[in-house]
PDB file of N, CA and C in Angstrom:
ATOM      1  N   MET D  27     117.368  62.234 112.757  1.00  0.00           N
ATOM      2  CA  MET D  27     118.412  62.006 113.113  1.00  0.00           C
ATOM      3  C   MET D  27     119.562  62.875 112.930  1.00  0.00           C
ATOM      4  N   SER D  28     120.356  62.959 114.451  1.00  0.00           N
ATOM      5  CA  SER D  28     121.340  63.901 114.458  1.00  0.00           C
ATOM      6  C   SER D  28     122.523  63.547 113.433  1.00  0.00           C
ATOM      7  N   ASP D  29     123.388  64.207 113.582  1.00  0.00           N
ATOM      8  CA  ASP D  29     124.824  63.754 113.106  1.00  0.00           C
ATOM      9  C   ASP D  29     125.680  63.088 113.857  1.00  0.00           C
ATOM     10  N   ILE D  30     125.657  62.822 115.167  1.00  0.00           N
ATOM     11  CA  ILE D  30     125.860  61.937 115.829  1.00  0.00           C
ATOM     12  C   ILE D  30     125.336  60.386 115.927  1.00  0.00           C
ATOM     13  N   GLU D  31     124.375  60.511 115.428  1.00  0.00           N
ATOM     14  CA  GLU D  31     123.489  59.123 115.600  1.00  0.00           C
ATOM     15  C   GLU D  31     123.896  58.677 113.895  1.00  0.00           C
ATOM     16  N   ILE D  32     123.954  59.593 113.002  1.00  0.00           N
ATOM     17  CA  ILE D  32     124.231  59.092 111.662  1.00  0.00           C
ATOM     18  C   ILE D  32     125.523  58.285 111.811  1.00  0.00           C
ATOM     19  N   ARG D  33     126.857  59.097 112.339  1.00  0.00           N
ATOM     20  CA  ARG D  33     128.205  58.381 112.505  1.00  0.00           C
ATOM     21  C   ARG D  33     128.228  57.533 113.608  1.00  0.00           C
ATOM     22  N   LEU D  34     127.082  57.060 114.172  1.00  0.00           N
ATOM     23  CA  LEU D  34     127.206  55.935 115.049  1.00  0.00           C
ATOM     24  C   LEU D  34     126.910  54.611 114.299  1.00  0.00           C
ATOM     25  N   LYS D  35     126.040  54.631 113.586  1.00  0.00           N
ATOM     26  CA  LYS D  35     125.158  53.755 112.520  1.00  0.00           C
ATOM     27  C   LYS D  35     126.124  53.506 111.579  1.00  0.00           C
ATOM     28  N   HIS D  36     126.851  54.569 110.961  1.00  0.00           N
ATOM     29  CA  HIS D  36     127.906  54.018 109.819  1.00  0.00           C
ATOM     30  C   HIS D  36     129.280  53.536 110.820  1.00  0.00           C
ATOM     31  N   SER D  37     129.449  53.968 111.628  1.00  0.00           N
ATOM     32  CA  SER D  37     131.051  53.199 112.573  1.00  0.00           C
ATOM     33  C   SER D  37     130.387  51.713 113.027  1.00  0.00           C
ATOM     34  N   MET D  38     129.263  51.428 113.130  1.00  0.00           N
ATOM     35  CA  MET D  38     128.833  50.146 114.233  1.00  0.00           C
ATOM     36  C   MET D  38     128.937  48.900 112.853  1.00  0.00           C
ATOM     37  N   ARG D  39     128.305  49.888 111.879  1.00  0.00           N
ATOM     38  CA  ARG D  39     127.979  48.840 110.622  1.00  0.00           C
ATOM     39  C   ARG D  39     129.501  47.974 109.814  1.00  0.00           C
ATOM     40  N   ALA D  40     130.392  49.260 110.151  1.00  0.00           N
ATOM     41  CA  ALA D  40     131.679  48.922 109.631  1.00  0.00           C
ATOM     42  C   ALA D  40     132.405  47.994 110.645  1.00  0.00           C
ATOM     43  N   LEU D  41     132.547  48.652 111.770  1.00  0.00           N
ATOM     44  CA  LEU D  41     132.978  47.672 112.478  1.00  0.00           C
ATOM     45  C   LEU D  41     133.027  46.167 112.882  1.00  0.00           C
ATOM     46  N   LEU D  42     131.073  46.055 112.711  1.00  0.00           N
ATOM     47  CA  LEU D  42     130.668  44.486 112.616  1.00  0.00           C
ATOM     48  C   LEU D  42     130.900  43.738 111.378  1.00  0.00           C
ATOM     49  N   ASP D  43     131.161  44.321 110.502  1.00  0.00           N
ATOM     50  CA  ASP D  43     131.286  43.570 109.237  1.00  0.00           C
ATOM     51  C   ASP D  43     132.292  42.513 109.254  1.00  0.00           C
ATOM     52  N   SER D  44     131.692  41.448 109.469  1.00  0.00           N
ATOM     53  CA  SER D  44     132.678  40.355 109.089  1.00  0.00           C
ATOM     54  C   SER D  44     133.226  40.094 107.547  1.00  0.00           C
ATOM     55  N   GLN D  45     132.765  40.499 107.052  1.00  0.00           N
ATOM     56  CA  GLN D  45     133.533  40.146 105.486  1.00  0.00           C
ATOM     57  C   GLN D  45     134.494  40.736 105.313  1.00  0.00           C
ATOM     58  N   SER D  46     134.640  42.194 106.089  1.00  0.00           N
ATOM     59  CA  SER D  46     135.841  42.588 105.532  1.00  0.00           C
ATOM     60  C   SER D  46     137.230  42.661 106.433  1.00  0.00           C
ATOM     61  N   PRO D  47     138.801  42.545 106.135  1.00  0.00           N
ATOM     62  CA  PRO D  47     139.441  42.620 107.112  1.00  0.00           C
ATOM     63  C   PRO D  47     139.263  43.090 108.366  1.00  0.00           C
ATOM     64  N   LYS D  48     139.613  42.793 109.638  1.00  0.00           N
ATOM     65  CA  LYS D  48     139.482  43.641 110.524  1.00  0.00           C
ATOM     66  C   LYS D  48     140.084  45.215 110.303  1.00  0.00           C
ATOM     67  N   TYR D  49     141.320  45.154 110.001  1.00  0.00           N
ATOM     68  CA  TYR D  49     142.108  46.524 109.616  1.00  0.00           C
ATOM     69  C   TYR D  49     141.126  47.527 108.590  1.00  0.00           C
ATOM     70  N   LYS D  50     140.482  46.619 108.000  1.00  0.00           N
ATOM     71  CA  LYS D  50     139.365  47.936 107.366  1.00  0.00           C
ATOM     72  C   LYS D  50     137.960  48.655 108.080  1.00  0.00           C
ATOM     73  N   ARG D  51     137.824  47.384 108.637  1.00  0.00           N
ATOM     74  CA  ARG D  51     136.174  47.391 109.858  1.00  0.00           C
ATOM     75  C   ARG D  51     137.099  48.616 110.485  1.00  0.00           C
ATOM     76  N   LEU D  52     138.361  48.482 111.249  1.00  0.00           N
ATOM     77  CA  LEU D  52     138.729  49.631 112.115  1.00  0.00           C
ATOM     78  C   LEU D  52     138.776  50.603 111.595  1.00  0.00           C
ATOM     79  N   VAL D  53     139.466  50.806 110.435  1.00  0.00           N
ATOM     80  CA  VAL D  53     139.780  52.149 109.317  1.00  0.00           C
ATOM     81  C   VAL D  53     138.488  52.504 109.462  1.00  0.00           C
ATOM     82  N   LYS D  54     137.125  52.186 108.560  1.00  0.00           N
ATOM     83  CA  LYS D  54     135.680  52.693 108.378  1.00  0.00           C
ATOM     84  C   LYS D  54     135.080  53.104 109.907  1.00  0.00           C
ATOM     85  N   GLY D  55     135.547  52.445 110.853  1.00  0.00           N
ATOM     86  CA  GLY D  55     134.981  52.303 112.265  1.00  0.00           C
ATOM     87  C   GLY D  55     135.691  54.252 112.676  1.00  0.00           C
ATOM     88  N   ILE D  56     136.349  54.262 112.189  1.00  0.00           N
ATOM     89  CA  ILE D  56     137.153  55.422 112.810  1.00  0.00           C
ATOM     90  C   ILE D  56     136.928  56.941 112.128  1.00  0.00           C
ATOM     91  N   LYS D  57     136.785  56.270 110.602  1.00  0.00           N
ATOM     92  CA  LYS D  57     136.795  57.279 109.698  1.00  0.00           C
ATOM     93  C   LYS D  57     134.867  58.111 109.730  1.00  0.00           C
ATOM     94  N   ALA D  58     134.116  57.058 110.575  1.00  0.00           N
ATOM     95  CA  ALA D  58     133.002  57.828 110.878  1.00  0.00           C
ATOM     96  C   ALA D  58     133.090  58.857 111.752  1.00  0.00           C
ATOM     97  N   TYR D  59     133.806  58.765 112.501  1.00  0.00           N
ATOM     98  CA  TYR D  59     134.221  59.932 113.419  1.00  0.00           C
ATOM     99  C   TYR D  59     134.899  61.541 112.605  1.00  0.00           C
ATOM    100  N   ASN D  60     135.438  61.204 111.781  1.00  0.00           N
ATOM    101  CA  ASN D  60     136.193  62.289 111.192  1.00  0.00           C
ATOM    102  C   ASN D  60     135.522  63.453 111.164  1.00  0.00           C
ATOM    103  N   LYS D  61     136.191  64.518 111.387  1.00  0.00           N
ATOM    104  CA  LYS D  61     135.290  65.894 111.718  1.00  0.00           C
ATOM    105  C   LYS D  61     134.255  66.009 112.053  1.00  0.00           C
ATOM    106  N   LEU D  62     133.703  65.584 113.130  1.00  0.00           N
ATOM    107  CA  LEU D  62     133.083  65.483 114.057  1.00  0.00           C
ATOM    108  C   LEU D  62     133.106  67.016 114.960  1.00  0.00           C
ATOM    109  N   ASP D  63     132.169  67.395 115.020  1.00  0.00           N
ATOM    110  CA  ASP D  63     132.346  68.869 115.670  1.00  0.00           C
ATOM    111  C   ASP D  63     131.998  68.613 116.994  1.00  0.00           C
ATOM    112  N   LEU D  64     132.962  68.377 118.137  1.00  0.00           N
ATOM    113  CA  LEU D  64     132.893  68.541 119.560  1.00  0.00           C
ATOM    114  C   LEU D  64     131.552  69.103 120.300  1.00  0.00           C
ATOM    115  N   ASN D  65     131.604  70.368 119.666  1.00  0.00           N
ATOM    116  CA  ASN D  65     131.043  71.404 119.836  1.00  0.00           C
ATOM    117  C   ASN D  65     129.453  71.013 119.987  1.00  0.00           C
ATOM    118  N   SER D  66     129.068  70.361 119.099  1.00  0.00           N
ATOM    119  CA  SER D  66     127.695  69.933 118.631  1.00  0.00           C
ATOM    120  C   SER D  66     127.164  69.183 119.140  1.00  0.00           C
ATOM    121  N   ILE D  67     127.958  68.565 120.244  1.00  0.00           N
ATOM    122  CA  ILE D  67     127.276  67.617 121.330  1.00  0.00           C
ATOM    123  C   ILE D  67     127.477  67.312 122.473  1.00  0.00           C
ATOM    124  N   SER D  68     126.848  66.702 123.301  1.00  0.00           N
ATOM    125  CA  SER D  68     126.499  67.309 124.677  1.00  0.00           C
ATOM    126  C   SER D  68     128.017  66.992 125.756  1.00  0.00           C
ATOM    127  N   LEU D  69     128.497  67.391 126.596  1.00  0.00           N
ATOM    128  CA  LEU D  69     129.392  67.377 127.458  1.00  0.00           C
ATOM    129  C   LEU D  69     129.831  66.040 127.666  1.00  0.00           C
ATOM    130  N   GLU D  70     129.034  65.100 128.205  1.00  0.00           N
ATOM    131  CA  GLU D  70     128.967  63.639 128.408  1.00  0.00           C
ATOM    132  C   GLU D  70     129.292  62.766 127.327  1.00  0.00           C
ATOM    133  N   VAL D  71     128.613  62.890 126.021  1.00  0.00           N
ATOM    134  CA  VAL D  71     128.870  62.553 125.178  1.00  0.00           C
ATOM    135  C   VAL D  71     130.733  62.725 124.420  1.00  0.00           C
ATOM    136  N   ARG D  72     130.771  64.136 124.278  1.00  0.00           N
ATOM    137  CA  ARG D  72     132.412  64.609 124.275  1.00  0.00           C
ATOM    138  C   ARG D  72     133.358  64.147 125.034  1.00  0.00           C
ATOM    139  N   GLN D  73     133.340  63.831 126.379  1.00  0.00           N
ATOM    140  CA  GLN D  73     133.937  63.276 127.222  1.00  0.00           C
ATOM    141  C   GLN D  73     134.276  61.633 126.886  1.00  0.00           C
ATOM    142  N   LEU D  74     133.103  61.054 126.696  1.00  0.00           N
ATOM    143  CA  LEU D  74     132.891  59.409 126.515  1.00  0.00           C
ATOM    144  C   LEU D  74     134.123  59.583 125.440  1.00  0.00           C
ATOM    145  N   ILE D  75     133.893  60.138 124.123  1.00  0.00           N
ATOM    146  CA  ILE D  75     134.594  60.011 122.875  1.00  0.00           C
ATOM    147  C   ILE D  75     136.249  60.491 123.221  1.00  0.00           C
ATOM    148  N   GLU D  76     136.059  61.900 124.122  1.00  0.00           N
ATOM    149  CA  GLU D  76     137.812  62.089 124.292  1.00  0.00           C
ATOM    150  C   GLU D  76     138.734  60.819 125.205  1.00  0.00           C
ATOM    151  N   THR D  77     137.661  60.797 126.174  1.00  0.00           N
ATOM    152  CA  THR D  77     138.459  59.146 126.884  1.00  0.00           C
ATOM    153  C   THR D  77     139.000  58.107 126.190  1.00  0.00           C
ATOM    154  N   THR D  78     138.175  57.913 125.554  1.00  0.00           N
ATOM    155  CA  THR D  78     138.153  56.062 124.849  1.00  0.00           C
ATOM    156  C   THR D  78     139.385  56.802 123.712  1.00  0.00           C
ATOM    157  N   MET D  79     139.137  57.903 123.238  1.00  0.00           N
ATOM    158  CA  MET D  79     140.067  58.354 122.038  1.00  0.00           C
ATOM    159  C   MET D  79     141.799  58.044 122.406  1.00  0.00           C
ATOM    160  N   CYS D  80     141.497  58.601 123.957  1.00  0.00           N
ATOM    161  CA  CYS D  80     142.900  59.021 124.667  1.00  0.00           C
ATOM    162  C   CYS D  80     143.883  57.574 124.535  1.00  0.00           C
ATOM    163  N   SER D  81     142.737  56.932 125.488  1.00  0.00           N
ATOM    164  CA  SER D  81     143.213  55.056 125.619  1.00  0.00           C
ATOM    165  C   SER D  81     143.515  54.267 124.174  1.00  0.00           C
ATOM    166  N   LEU D  82     142.959  54.592 123.319  1.00  0.00           N
ATOM    167  CA  LEU D  82     142.885  53.924 121.901  1.00  0.00           C
ATOM    168  C   LEU D  82     144.473  54.614 121.240  1.00  0.00           C
ATOM    169  N   ASN D  83     144.433  55.510 121.471  1.00  0.00           N
ATOM    170  CA  ASN D  83     145.827  56.286 120.655  1.00  0.00           C
ATOM    171  C   ASN D  83     147.361  55.628 121.478  1.00  0.00           C
ATOM    172  N   GLU D  84     147.163  55.127 122.992  1.00  0.00           N
ATOM    173  CA  GLU D  84     148.074  54.763 123.396  1.00  0.00           C
ATOM    174  C   GLU D  84     148.196  53.213 122.705  1.00  0.00           C
ATOM    175  N   VAL D  85     147.561  52.717 122.341  1.00  0.00           N
ATOM    176  CA  VAL D  85     147.788  51.372 121.670  1.00  0.00           C
ATOM    177  C   VAL D  85     148.076  51.594 119.953  1.00  0.00           C
ATOM    178  N   LEU D  86     147.399  52.673 119.464  1.00  0.00           N
ATOM    179  CA  LEU D  86     147.804  52.993 118.066  1.00  0.00           C
ATOM    180  C   LEU D  86     149.297  53.402 118.354  1.00  0.00           C
ATOM    181  N   GLY D  87     149.542  54.375 119.295  1.00  0.00           N
ATOM    182  CA  GLY D  87     150.902  54.671 119.013  1.00  0.00           C
ATOM    183  C   GLY D  87     151.814  53.923 118.824  1.00  0.00           C
ATOM    184  N   LYS D  88     152.027  52.563 119.092  1.00  0.00           N
ATOM    185  CA  LYS D  88     152.593  51.388 119.178  1.00  0.00           C
ATOM    186  C   LYS D  88     153.262  51.096 118.187  1.00  0.00           C
ATOM    187  N   TYR D  89     152.550  51.671 116.796  1.00  0.00           N
ATOM    188  CA  TYR D  89     152.660  51.473 115.050  1.00  0.00           C
ATOM    189  C   TYR D  89     153.110  52.798 114.566  1.00  0.00           C
ATOM    190  N   GLU D  90     153.751  52.944 113.402  1.00  0.00           N
ATOM    191  CA  GLU D  90     153.823  54.030 112.828  1.00  0.00           C
ATOM    192  C   GLU D  90     152.886  53.938 111.748  1.00  0.00           C
ATOM    193  N   ILE D  91     151.684  54.639 111.894  1.00  0.00           N
ATOM    194  CA  ILE D  91     150.567  54.383 110.741  1.00  0.00           C
ATOM    195  C   ILE D  91     150.833  56.061 110.255  1.00  0.00           C
ATOM    196  N   GLU D  92     150.950  55.918 108.909  1.00  0.00           N
ATOM    197  CA  GLU D  92     150.939  57.289 107.992  1.00  0.00           C
ATOM    198  C   GLU D  92     149.893  57.050 107.172  1.00  0.00           C
ATOM    199  N   THR D  93     149.544  56.309 106.415  1.00  0.00           N
ATOM    200  CA  THR D  93     148.339  55.775 105.830  1.00  0.00           C
ATOM    201  C   THR D  93     147.318  55.075 106.213  1.00  0.00           C
ATOM    202  N   PHE D  94     146.291  54.656 105.739  1.00  0.00           N
ATOM    203  CA  PHE D  94     145.152  53.795 106.144  1.00  0.00           C
ATOM    204  C   PHE D  94     145.691  52.071 105.894  1.00  0.00           C
ATOM    205  N   ASN D  95     146.550  52.103 104.590  1.00  0.00           N
ATOM    206  CA  ASN D  95     147.204  50.681 104.696  1.00  0.00           C
ATOM    207  C   ASN D  95     148.227  50.635 106.005  1.00  0.00           C
ATOM    208  N   ASP D  96     148.796  51.011 106.583  1.00  0.00           N
ATOM    209  CA  ASP D  96     149.340  51.030 107.638  1.00  0.00           C
ATOM    210  C   ASP D  96     148.634  50.226 108.409  1.00  0.00           C
ATOM    211  N   TYR D  97     147.373  50.574 108.848  1.00  0.00           N
ATOM    212  CA  TYR D  97     146.769  50.110 109.806  1.00  0.00           C
ATOM    213  C   TYR D  97     146.864  48.203 109.497  1.00  0.00           C
ATOM    214  N   LYS D  98     147.360  47.702 108.522  1.00  0.00           N
ATOM    215  CA  LYS D  98     147.615  46.197 108.304  1.00  0.00           C
ATOM    216  C   LYS D  98     148.753  46.015 109.459  1.00  0.00           C
ATOM    217  N   LYS D  99     149.757  46.577 109.510  1.00  0.00           N
ATOM    218  CA  LYS D  99     150.665  46.552 110.611  1.00  0.00           C
ATOM    219  C   LYS D  99     150.126  46.320 111.942  1.00  0.00           C
ATOM    220  N   ILE D 100     148.932  46.460 112.385  1.00  0.00           N
ATOM    221  CA  ILE D 100     148.692  46.043 113.899  1.00  0.00           C
ATOM    222  C   ILE D 100     148.298  44.828 114.092  1.00  0.00           C
ATOM    223  N   SER D 101     148.773  44.448 115.343  1.00  0.00           N
ATOM    224  CA  SER D 101     148.456  42.958 115.501  1.00  0.00           C
ATOM    225  C   SER D 101     147.216  42.500 115.743  1.00  0.00           C
ATOM    226  N   ASN D 102     147.033  41.244 115.438  1.00  0.00           N
ATOM    227  CA  ASN D 102     145.249  40.950 115.597  1.00  0.00           C
ATOM    228  C   ASN D 102     144.864  41.108 117.066  1.00  0.00           C
ATOM    229  N   SER D 103     145.526  40.802 117.993  1.00  0.00           N
ATOM    230  CA  SER D 103     145.074  41.049 119.132  1.00  0.00           C
ATOM    231  C   SER D 103     144.868  42.882 119.516  1.00  0.00           C
ATOM    232  N   ASP D 104     145.586  43.510 118.858  1.00  0.00           N
ATOM    233  CA  ASP D 104     145.601  44.973 118.891  1.00  0.00           C
ATOM    234  C   ASP D 104     144.165  45.440 118.378  1.00  0.00           C
ATOM    235  N   LEU D 105     144.122  44.671 117.119  1.00  0.00           N
ATOM    236  CA  LEU D 105     143.105  44.874 116.296  1.00  0.00           C
ATOM    237  C   LEU D 105     141.480  44.354 116.846  1.00  0.00           C
ATOM    238  N   ASN D 106     142.042  43.368 117.512  1.00  0.00           N
ATOM    239  CA  ASN D 106     140.414  42.485 118.052  1.00  0.00           C
ATOM    240  C   ASN D 106     140.185  44.024 119.169  1.00  0.00           C
ATOM    241  N   PHE D 107     141.587  44.397 120.231  1.00  0.00           N
ATOM    242  CA  PHE D 107     141.035  45.280 120.827  1.00  0.00           C
ATOM    243  C   PHE D 107     140.203  46.644 120.773  1.00  0.00           C
ATOM    244  N   LEU D 108     140.929  46.914 119.914  1.00  0.00           N
ATOM    245  CA  LEU D 108     140.421  48.408 119.082  1.00  0.00           C
ATOM    246  C   LEU D 108     138.925  48.398 118.682  1.00  0.00           C
ATOM    247  N   ILE D 109     138.599  47.474 118.138  1.00  0.00           N
ATOM    248  CA  ILE D 109     137.559  46.603 117.604  1.00  0.00           C
ATOM    249  C   ILE D 109     136.279  47.269 118.568  1.00  0.00           C
ATOM    250  N   GLU D 110     137.180  46.201 119.369  1.00  0.00           N
ATOM    251  CA  GLU D 110     135.965  45.647 120.604  1.00  0.00           C
ATOM    252  C   GLU D 110     135.514  47.528 121.454  1.00  0.00           C
ATOM    253  N   ALA D 111     136.961  47.860 121.515  1.00  0.00           N
ATOM    254  CA  ALA D 111     136.691  49.434 122.187  1.00  0.00           C
ATOM    255  C   ALA D 111     135.807  50.316 121.242  1.00  0.00           C
ATOM    256  N   TYR D 112     135.695  50.348 120.439  1.00  0.00           N
ATOM    257  CA  TYR D 112     135.050  51.555 119.144  1.00  0.00           C
ATOM    258  C   TYR D 112     133.826  50.762 119.419  1.00  0.00           C
ATOM    259  N   ILE D 113     133.361  49.429 119.091  1.00  0.00           N
ATOM    260  CA  ILE D 113     132.176  49.197 119.584  1.00  0.00           C
ATOM    261  C   ILE D 113     131.643  49.242 121.032  1.00  0.00           C
ATOM    262  N   LYS D 114     132.723  49.293 122.188  1.00  0.00           N
ATOM    263  CA  LYS D 114     131.574  49.490 123.222  1.00  0.00           C
ATOM    264  C   LYS D 114     131.504  51.373 123.316  1.00  0.00           C
ATOM    265  N   LEU D 115     132.344  51.957 122.436  1.00  0.00           N
ATOM    266  CA  LEU D 115     131.890  53.699 122.721  1.00  0.00           C
ATOM    267  C   LEU D 115     130.991  54.131 121.969  1.00  0.00           C
ATOM    268  N   CYS D 116     130.446  53.148 120.908  1.00  0.00           N
ATOM    269  CA  CYS D 116     129.408  53.502 120.111  1.00  0.00           C
ATOM    270  C   CYS D 116     128.254  53.077 121.110  1.00  0.00           C
ATOM    271  N   ASN D 117     128.237  52.032 122.132  1.00  0.00           N
ATOM    272  CA  ASN D 117     127.375  51.657 122.468  1.00  0.00           C
ATOM    273  C   ASN D 117     127.177  52.656 123.504  1.00  0.00           C
ATOM    274  N   ASP D 118     128.074  53.231 124.296  1.00  0.00           N
ATOM    275  CA  ASP D 118     128.119  54.129 125.489  1.00  0.00           C
ATOM    276  C   ASP D 118     127.567  55.632 125.116  1.00  0.00           C
ATOM    277  N   ILE D 119     128.024  55.868 123.568  1.00  0.00           N
ATOM    278  CA  ILE D 119     127.413  57.213 123.134  1.00  0.00           C
ATOM    279  C   ILE D 119     125.952  57.002 123.090  1.00  0.00           C
ATOM    280  N   LYS D 120     125.538  55.713 122.441  1.00  0.00           N
ATOM    281  CA  LYS D 120     124.077  55.953 122.689  1.00  0.00           C
ATOM    282  C   LYS D 120     123.220  55.273 123.902  1.00  0.00           C
ATOM    283  N   ALA D 121     124.043  54.646 124.489  1.00  0.00           N
ATOM    284  CA  ALA D 121     123.321  54.636 126.143  1.00  0.00           C
ATOM    285  C   ALA D 121     123.024  56.335 126.564  1.00  0.00           C
ATOM    286  N   GLU D 122     124.130  57.173 126.259  1.00  0.00           N
ATOM    287  CA  GLU D 122     124.306  58.389 126.761  1.00  0.00           C
ATOM    288  C   GLU D 122     122.901  59.163 126.020  1.00  0.00           C
ATOM    289  N   LEU D 123     122.886  59.097 124.794  1.00  0.00           N
ATOM    290  CA  LEU D 123     122.088  59.718 124.093  1.00  0.00           C
ATOM    291  C   LEU D 123     120.579  59.595 124.269  1.00  0.00           C
ATOM    292  N   ASN D 124     120.064  58.410 124.543  1.00  0.00           N
ATOM    293  CA  ASN D 124     118.899  57.400 124.709  1.00  0.00           C
ATOM    294  C   ASN D 124     118.637  58.175 126.466  1.00  0.00           C
ATOM    295  N   LYS D 125     119.448  58.235 127.354  1.00  0.00           N
ATOM    296  CA  LYS D 125     119.528  58.799 128.323  1.00  0.00           C
ATOM    297  C   LYS D 125     118.926  60.247 128.396  1.00  0.00           C
ATOM    298  N   THR D 126     119.861  61.271 127.798  1.00  0.00           N
ATOM    299  CA  THR D 126     119.830  62.356 127.439  1.00  0.00           C
ATOM    300  C   THR D 126     118.054  62.721 126.792  1.00  0.00           C
ATOM    301  N   ALA D 127     117.705  61.903 125.970  1.00  0.00           N
ATOM    302  CA  ALA D 127     116.513  62.058 125.033  1.00  0.00           C
ATOM    303  C   ALA D 127     115.816  61.794 125.980  1.00  0.00           C
ATOM    304  N   GLU D 128     115.796  61.054 127.041  1.00  0.00           N
ATOM    305  CA  GLU D 128     114.569  60.561 128.096  1.00  0.00           C
ATOM    306  C   GLU D 128     114.642  62.102 129.142  1.00  0.00           C
ATOM    307  N   ILE D 129     115.333  62.761 129.400  1.00  0.00           N
ATOM    308  CA  ILE D 129     115.412  63.561 130.392  1.00  0.00           C
ATOM    309  C   ILE D 129     114.876  64.731 129.578  1.00  0.00           C
ATOM    310  N   GLN D 130     115.135  64.744 128.444  1.00  0.00           N
ATOM    311  CA  GLN D 130     114.127  65.925 127.616  1.00  0.00           C
ATOM    312  C   GLN D 130     112.791  66.226 127.927  1.00  0.00           C
ATOM    313  N   TYR D 131     112.276  64.875 127.713  1.00  0.00           N
ATOM    314  CA  TYR D 131     110.430  64.524 127.765  1.00  0.00           C
ATOM    315  C   TYR D 131     110.131  64.926 129.041  1.00  0.00           C
TER     316      TYR D 131
END
C-alpha cells in the first residue's frame, strides 16, 4: 500500500468517526495529509489536492486558527462543508488512483 493510500485510509476513518466531535474529525482528517510529498504522487492527484485545499482554505480563512483547539470556533455549517469536501477529496483521489492502476496493467 502506497503512502497516499495509507493517508486516505486514515483520513477517511477520522472524517467518518461519528463518535468524535466534528472539529476533531476535521483536524484528524487534515493531519493525515501532513508532510505529504507531493512530488511522489501523480500530477492528477496533486492537482486534486491542491485545487481542493485552495477552496477549503477560503473557508478556513474566515477563522483565526493557530492551534487545533481553534477549530472549535468553526461554525457547524462550515464544519459540515469542510468534512464533506475532505471526504469528496478522498473519494476523488481513490478514483484517480484506481484509474491510474487500471491504465498500468
